[in-house]
Amino acid sequence: MTFNDFNDTDAGRALLRLLSRGHAVVAELQRTAEAVDASALNEPRLRSVLPDFVVFRTEGAIDRVANGPEKMELDEESRELNLDSSARIFRVLAAIKKYAIDLARLIDDIDAGAFVGYSLEGILRDGQGACLLPEAVALLGTMLLVSDQRLPGQTRERALVLFYRCTVGTSNEPEDFADVCRLFKSTGRPEDLATRKPGYPESYFSRFLLQKEAIRLVIGKLQTGDIYEASRHYPLPEHRSHGLSAQAGLLYVCLFFEVKTLESDFMAMREIVDRYFGDSWVVAYALGYTADLMQMWATYPAAKQAIGNAITGSTVRQLQERHQERLADAQAKLKECLLEGVLTEDYVSSKTPQLLSLLREANTSIRWLLLQPTTNDPKLEAVCKISARMREEVLGALVDTALLEDKVKGILIPLVSNRQANWLRLQEEAAQAMDDLAVYFSGQHALKRKVRNEELEEFFRSLQQRIEELSLSSQEDMAALGRKVSQVDKALDEVAFFHEVSQQPQILHFLSDARQLLQRMLRTANLNEEMLGTIETVADLSYAWHALAGYKEAMGNLLATSPESVKGLRALFLKLASILEVPLRRIRQSGNESHASLVSNYYSAGLVQFMRSVLQDIPRLIFQILAQLATLNASVSPVAWPSRISFAELHSYAQRSESASIEVGKLTQRIALLMRGIRETDVAVLGAILVEPKEVLVDGLRRELAANIEVMLAKQSFDHLEASLKDLADQSRRLRGSFEHVQDYLGVSAQELWRAQFGRVVRFLLHMEQHQLLGKRGRAKSSPDHDPSQPIRFPDGKSSGGSFLSRCMAKLLELTEPKSCSGGFRQDWCSSGGALDSLVLQQLMEAVASPGIAAMSKLLALKAAGRVRKVLQGGTALLGDPEHSRAVLKASRARSSEALRVCAASLASQVGPLASVLSSLGQIMLLQRRLTALLRLHGSLDAPLINKSLGVLDGTALVESLEEDAETEVDGELPSLWDFVDSSSIAKEGQLRFRRKLAKTGELHGFAEPLRQLLLVIPEDSAPNGLDTLLALALVQYVAEKQRQAPSARRTSTWTAKAPAPTVGTEAHVALSAGLASFLQQLPRQQLHGTFQVCGFFIQGLCSEEAGSD
């Protein structure tokens, strides 16, 4: 039986299918853990409606979880936040359970002889079977350890209880829910594993029953065998533990299924530690997951004794010093190999064994220095702590190693793939050289007819024949090939000493060339796939999936000091892509494309994210330089030149300007150098994702620009509106100007990038503010403008608990408070606290631009909707009282102004607050109206063509909508708006999407009319009877109070110097009128007519009284 035959058997295919599914489950488990918001599942406020498994112990308790109005509201919020996460958690836990059941069944079937010719012992004797079966067992243990680490017990239990409450009694109710709960109930795993209770994790593993004999066989094979044949790639004894590291990870996990070995088998544990963990106690057992054996084996006597004897402070210190010395020597050799022009095809093919040895030495030392210092043992951590300088040296060696591996593979891969063709070409050239020499000594050469030596002619003919007979076709030929080529080479060396040959320099040179061809033939013959396999094996960096996170700062420093190091980091990222080989090897062998896509996409996305986080230091450096440029540009020229200036002052300014210009040039050159490193870096394929360095840079610039905009906006408190707006506008102008100064070096449009990111930040903050205003908990990821790699803070840390939008809006509302200011409809607002006029609004436009003003307008509309709801609820409550209802009914029958005044006076204490809320609503609508007018003005001035085009589209869409509602006949030959839209959008859904997009675009141009805006849909039958009369009475009471005031009364407020106090009769009661008009806009038409009718009777009565008095 050959090495690959087992994969083609039923047993091999069954194991491969199981492993393929298992790796897909592990990837989905980690994806689920990243998607789940653990803080939402464990939030104290929602804990009463998110119980754990305790709720199952009391009969009927599950039905009383959301008992009561308050709990029902919390339960509704909890389901909205956590239902999707709970469903994902259940599905992935159910997948782990199914994997465990299928694995146990497969082992039982093998042991029962269901696979003819194979038993557990027979599979473990087979080379490939000895890899697959231990991997399948260890993969189950990996799932359990990862699930308990990434999805803690309390989180699992609360998610499962919520999932049960949402699915019980429905078609989605799972049948295996009880089994999942039994297997995955909380294990009590603490955050610090050093404080865990005895029995963990073996008690967790014991929930999943596997055949004990099979576990012992697997552990025995891992304990004594070399299932991956690591000795082929790591021949030196000091590299043994590194070569067996993958096998050591499997053994570490499998031992928890057979805990007796850890507890009491002292001989076996001593053998295991001596073989695998004699010089390394931090073991990588999965992609990105490591375990400290000093900590994990502390509760097992046999394991603790074995690892304690091998790993001590003195041995760790010796090991660290040894690896540091080896790494220093290896790095010096790496630098020599990476010099320009050293790595040629001839050099690589002739020095391949030496290069492999260098890579092996460097990678083993890097592995130890990366992995072992992450220990959790306090004593060992103090011994092998890595300093910042040593961290930079390790990173430098890692980058150089990755570069050398990348370059050597780039040379070896085509040489190995074209080995046969190159061999035939070299063989033909060498045979032709022998033929040329034979012709030369035959005397028939055109230029040397007198030179004739039959012996030499025959000699070279025989060498030609021997060269032509060489072959790479069989293994037997390969064994003798080196000897045959060496014999021909020796013969050519000896013939060079013949008198007739040694006296002819051109023949000696020809012989030298021929010998070089023979040596190249020999080097080509020695090339094989195993060399590439050795490079892939020793270059494996999957153990450092998370360990490299601690080197991000060192990578940033490397980029800052050496911009050309981007190439080296690219090679490092390609080296890190080796993590994909571990799960994908078995998935490819099983032939499952869906699993391959799922796993590859997950790990590739993680790789790209890590690469972006590292390269984000370049945009961060660029924006630090831009901040310096903004400061220099602001200090170069004064704000305003004086009319007269002395020569000394002018000379001082010129010196400052010159030094600033020099500094600007230096900073610009730094940006250019950073960009050169990016431009010279080739495209990289990380797993399944093609990464373009320039695109990574542009994305990084977007994120960093968004972060700077966020910080700039968050700093403004708006306690003093004008000062805050001026400061914000100045900061924006300086940063934007510096960005434009270097945009040609960056290869981006600064204005486009600025507008896009400013709009994104504002839209995200608006999304969160809207949820907060509605009293809901908004999740950042629910916003389409959320970027997980560059989150925007909300709230931003100010005492307001919101963002700059709410602070600025609160200040605007303070300046337009109806009780303390005048104006708003035709004139500016004026009050004792200041004025809100066109100059302030222009400053607002310069500070927050159209996106900010449009966002505030949306927030105002949402606030206005709350006021409408409050008026409706207040009116409904008033009319629900019988006494008040009778007074309103009486008023509806009154026809005189006096009778209406009496009715209004009887309800004065009730309708007064109603009028205040209507005034507040009117204040909001007037402010929104002014902001909309500001947007409309700047839209027509800054982008008149777009503004007019949008206006035409908006009008056309409105006309066609009215025609559709009226169901009128339309001439089919006339063009329609939808004739100019993509054909895929002609359907009703497409038209709706188009109208929404048109409305969204129109908001930035101020097309909306706030006073005509529908804020709340009130159906005909939902408005309470008498609401129209109640609104009229509120207006009557308000007018009556104003009539009782002295006609000559004047405001006592002290007006600011910005604007004079307006005439009271001109702008008085504007807010109430606007609020009433806006509220009536929301009511059914019948209620509108009723309000107008009562107001008409009152006005008619007032006119009659006036006429009677005359």
PDB file of C-alpha atoms in Angstrom, residues 119-226:
ATOM      1  CA  SER A 119      -9.087  -1.512  11.847  1.00  0.00           C
ATOM      2  CA  LEU A 120      -8.055   1.250  14.214  1.00  0.00           C
ATOM      3  CA  GLU A 121      -4.568  -0.265  14.494  1.00  0.00           C
ATOM      4  CA  GLY A 122      -4.335  -0.713  10.717  1.00  0.00           C
ATOM      5  CA  ILE A 123      -5.306   2.893  10.044  1.00  0.00           C
ATOM      6  CA  LEU A 124      -2.729   4.176  12.526  1.00  0.00           C
ATOM      7  CA  ARG A 125      -0.069   2.016  10.851  1.00  0.00           C
ATOM      8  CA  ASP A 126      -0.815   3.623   7.492  1.00  0.00           C
ATOM      9  CA  GLY A 127       1.137   6.809   6.824  1.00  0.00           C
ATOM     10  CA  GLN A 128      -1.879   8.901   5.883  1.00  0.00           C
ATOM     11  CA  GLY A 129      -4.295   7.268   8.284  1.00  0.00           C
ATOM     12  CA  ALA A 130      -1.925   8.016  11.155  1.00  0.00           C
ATOM     13  CA  CYS A 131      -2.430  11.706  10.344  1.00  0.00           C
ATOM     14  CA  LEU A 132      -6.179  11.751   9.716  1.00  0.00           C
ATOM     15  CA  LEU A 133      -7.495   9.883  12.765  1.00  0.00           C
ATOM     16  CA  PRO A 134      -5.512  11.891  15.394  1.00  0.00           C
ATOM     17  CA  GLU A 135      -6.443  15.102  13.579  1.00  0.00           C
ATOM     18  CA  ALA A 136     -10.137  14.198  13.746  1.00  0.00           C
ATOM     19  CA  VAL A 137      -9.978  13.520  17.496  1.00  0.00           C
ATOM     20  CA  ALA A 138      -7.909  16.620  18.223  1.00  0.00           C
ATOM     21  CA  LEU A 139     -10.220  18.769  16.101  1.00  0.00           C
ATOM     22  CA  LEU A 140     -13.143  17.916  18.381  1.00  0.00           C
ATOM     23  CA  GLY A 141     -11.083  18.952  21.408  1.00  0.00           C
ATOM     24  CA  THR A 142     -10.101  22.153  19.638  1.00  0.00           C
ATOM     25  CA  MET A 143     -13.763  22.986  19.027  1.00  0.00           C
ATOM     26  CA  LEU A 144     -14.512  22.524  22.720  1.00  0.00           C
ATOM     27  CA  LEU A 145     -11.591  24.645  23.917  1.00  0.00           C
ATOM     28  CA  VAL A 146     -12.247  27.418  21.398  1.00  0.00           C
ATOM     29  CA  SER A 147     -16.001  27.491  22.053  1.00  0.00           C
ATOM     30  CA  ASP A 148     -15.461  27.771  25.803  1.00  0.00           C
ATOM     31  CA  GLN A 149     -12.908  30.539  25.330  1.00  0.00           C
ATOM     32  CA  ARG A 150     -14.694  32.589  22.683  1.00  0.00           C
ATOM     33  CA  LEU A 151     -18.286  31.945  23.855  1.00  0.00           C
ATOM     34  CA  PRO A 152     -18.187  31.891  27.677  1.00  0.00           C
ATOM     35  CA  GLY A 153     -20.611  29.700  29.589  1.00  0.00           C
ATOM     36  CA  GLN A 154     -22.977  32.480  30.739  1.00  0.00           C
ATOM     37  CA  THR A 155     -23.143  33.874  27.215  1.00  0.00           C
ATOM     38  CA  ARG A 156     -23.975  30.432  25.793  1.00  0.00           C
ATOM     39  CA  GLU A 157     -26.674  29.762  28.365  1.00  0.00           C
ATOM     40  CA  ARG A 158     -28.410  33.140  27.969  1.00  0.00           C
ATOM     41  CA  ALA A 159     -28.302  32.845  24.184  1.00  0.00           C
ATOM     42  CA  LEU A 160     -29.767  29.331  24.253  1.00  0.00           C
ATOM     43  CA  VAL A 161     -32.560  30.341  26.655  1.00  0.00           C
ATOM     44  CA  LEU A 162     -33.478  33.293  24.427  1.00  0.00           C
ATOM     45  CA  PHE A 163     -33.400  31.069  21.348  1.00  0.00           C
ATOM     46  CA  TYR A 164     -35.698  28.580  23.081  1.00  0.00           C
ATOM     47  CA  ARG A 165     -38.197  31.274  24.102  1.00  0.00           C
ATOM     48  CA  CYS A 166     -38.339  32.588  20.539  1.00  0.00           C
ATOM     49  CA  THR A 167     -38.736  29.201  18.832  1.00  0.00           C
ATOM     50  CA  VAL A 168     -40.696  26.999  21.260  1.00  0.00           C
ATOM     51  CA  GLY A 169     -44.023  25.988  19.806  1.00  0.00           C
ATOM     52  CA  THR A 170     -43.060  27.135  16.303  1.00  0.00           C
ATOM     53  CA  SER A 171     -41.932  25.251  13.226  1.00  0.00           C
ATOM     54  CA  ASN A 172     -38.362  26.411  13.984  1.00  0.00           C
ATOM     55  CA  GLU A 173     -38.212  24.615  17.326  1.00  0.00           C
ATOM     56  CA  PRO A 174     -35.158  22.296  17.189  1.00  0.00           C
ATOM     57  CA  GLU A 175     -35.445  18.676  18.234  1.00  0.00           C
ATOM     58  CA  ASP A 176     -31.958  18.460  19.747  1.00  0.00           C
ATOM     59  CA  PHE A 177     -32.211  21.545  21.948  1.00  0.00           C
ATOM     60  CA  ALA A 178     -32.039  19.551  25.186  1.00  0.00           C
ATOM     61  CA  ASP A 179     -28.901  17.726  24.021  1.00  0.00           C
ATOM     62  CA  VAL A 180     -27.192  20.969  23.053  1.00  0.00           C
ATOM     63  CA  CYS A 181     -28.006  22.455  26.468  1.00  0.00           C
ATOM     64  CA  ARG A 182     -26.672  19.368  28.261  1.00  0.00           C
ATOM     65  CA  LEU A 183     -23.407  19.361  26.321  1.00  0.00           C
ATOM     66  CA  PHE A 184     -22.712  23.087  26.366  1.00  0.00           C
ATOM     67  CA  LYS A 185     -23.897  24.245  29.772  1.00  0.00           C
ATOM     68  CA  SER A 186     -21.473  26.518  31.585  1.00  0.00           C
ATOM     69  CA  THR A 187     -18.182  24.910  32.551  1.00  0.00           C
ATOM     70  CA  GLY A 188     -17.188  27.580  35.076  1.00  0.00           C
ATOM     71  CA  ARG A 189     -14.074  28.470  33.070  1.00  0.00           C
ATOM     72  CA  PRO A 190     -12.517  31.622  34.595  1.00  0.00           C
ATOM     73  CA  GLU A 191     -10.771  34.319  32.595  1.00  0.00           C
ATOM     74  CA  ASP A 192      -7.510  33.446  34.331  1.00  0.00           C
ATOM     75  CA  LEU A 193      -6.958  29.715  33.838  1.00  0.00           C
ATOM     76  CA  ALA A 194      -4.486  29.694  36.719  1.00  0.00           C
ATOM     77  CA  THR A 195      -7.468  30.069  39.091  1.00  0.00           C
ATOM     78  CA  ARG A 196      -9.609  27.354  37.509  1.00  0.00           C
ATOM     79  CA  LYS A 197     -11.058  24.591  39.639  1.00  0.00           C
ATOM     80  CA  PRO A 198      -9.668  21.036  39.384  1.00  0.00           C
ATOM     81  CA  GLY A 199     -11.420  18.968  36.755  1.00  0.00           C
ATOM     82  CA  TYR A 200     -11.363  21.509  33.935  1.00  0.00           C
ATOM     83  CA  PRO A 201     -11.271  20.925  30.996  1.00  0.00           C
ATOM     84  CA  GLU A 202     -11.477  17.107  31.281  1.00  0.00           C
ATOM     85  CA  SER A 203     -14.990  17.300  32.757  1.00  0.00           C
ATOM     86  CA  TYR A 204     -16.055  19.284  29.705  1.00  0.00           C
ATOM     87  CA  PHE A 205     -14.422  16.759  27.364  1.00  0.00           C
ATOM     88  CA  SER A 206     -16.095  13.855  29.185  1.00  0.00           C
ATOM     89  CA  ARG A 207     -19.511  15.071  28.013  1.00  0.00           C
ATOM     90  CA  PHE A 208     -18.534  13.884  24.537  1.00  0.00           C
ATOM     91  CA  LEU A 209     -18.117  10.108  24.637  1.00  0.00           C
ATOM     92  CA  LEU A 210     -15.441   8.585  22.405  1.00  0.00           C
ATOM     93  CA  GLN A 211     -14.185   5.009  22.516  1.00  0.00           C
ATOM     94  CA  LYS A 212     -11.454   4.794  25.169  1.00  0.00           C
ATOM     95  CA  GLU A 213      -9.414   2.234  23.255  1.00  0.00           C
ATOM     96  CA  ALA A 214      -9.337   4.476  20.206  1.00  0.00           C
ATOM     97  CA  ILE A 215      -8.160   7.430  22.304  1.00  0.00           C
ATOM     98  CA  ARG A 216      -5.349   5.350  23.841  1.00  0.00           C
ATOM     99  CA  LEU A 217      -4.241   4.158  20.387  1.00  0.00           C
ATOM    100  CA  VAL A 218      -4.213   7.721  19.064  1.00  0.00           C
ATOM    101  CA  ILE A 219      -2.218   9.005  22.031  1.00  0.00           C
ATOM    102  CA  GLY A 220       0.222   6.100  21.721  1.00  0.00           C
ATOM    103  CA  LYS A 221       0.795   6.857  18.036  1.00  0.00           C
ATOM    104  CA  LEU A 222       1.336  10.553  18.729  1.00  0.00           C
ATOM    105  CA  GLN A 223       3.601   9.762  21.656  1.00  0.00           C
ATOM    106  CA  THR A 224       6.039   7.577  19.748  1.00  0.00           C
ATOM    107  CA  GLY A 225       5.582   8.216  16.023  1.00  0.00           C
ATOM    108  CA  ASP A 226       6.456  10.925  13.542  1.00  0.00           C
TER     109      ASP A 226
END
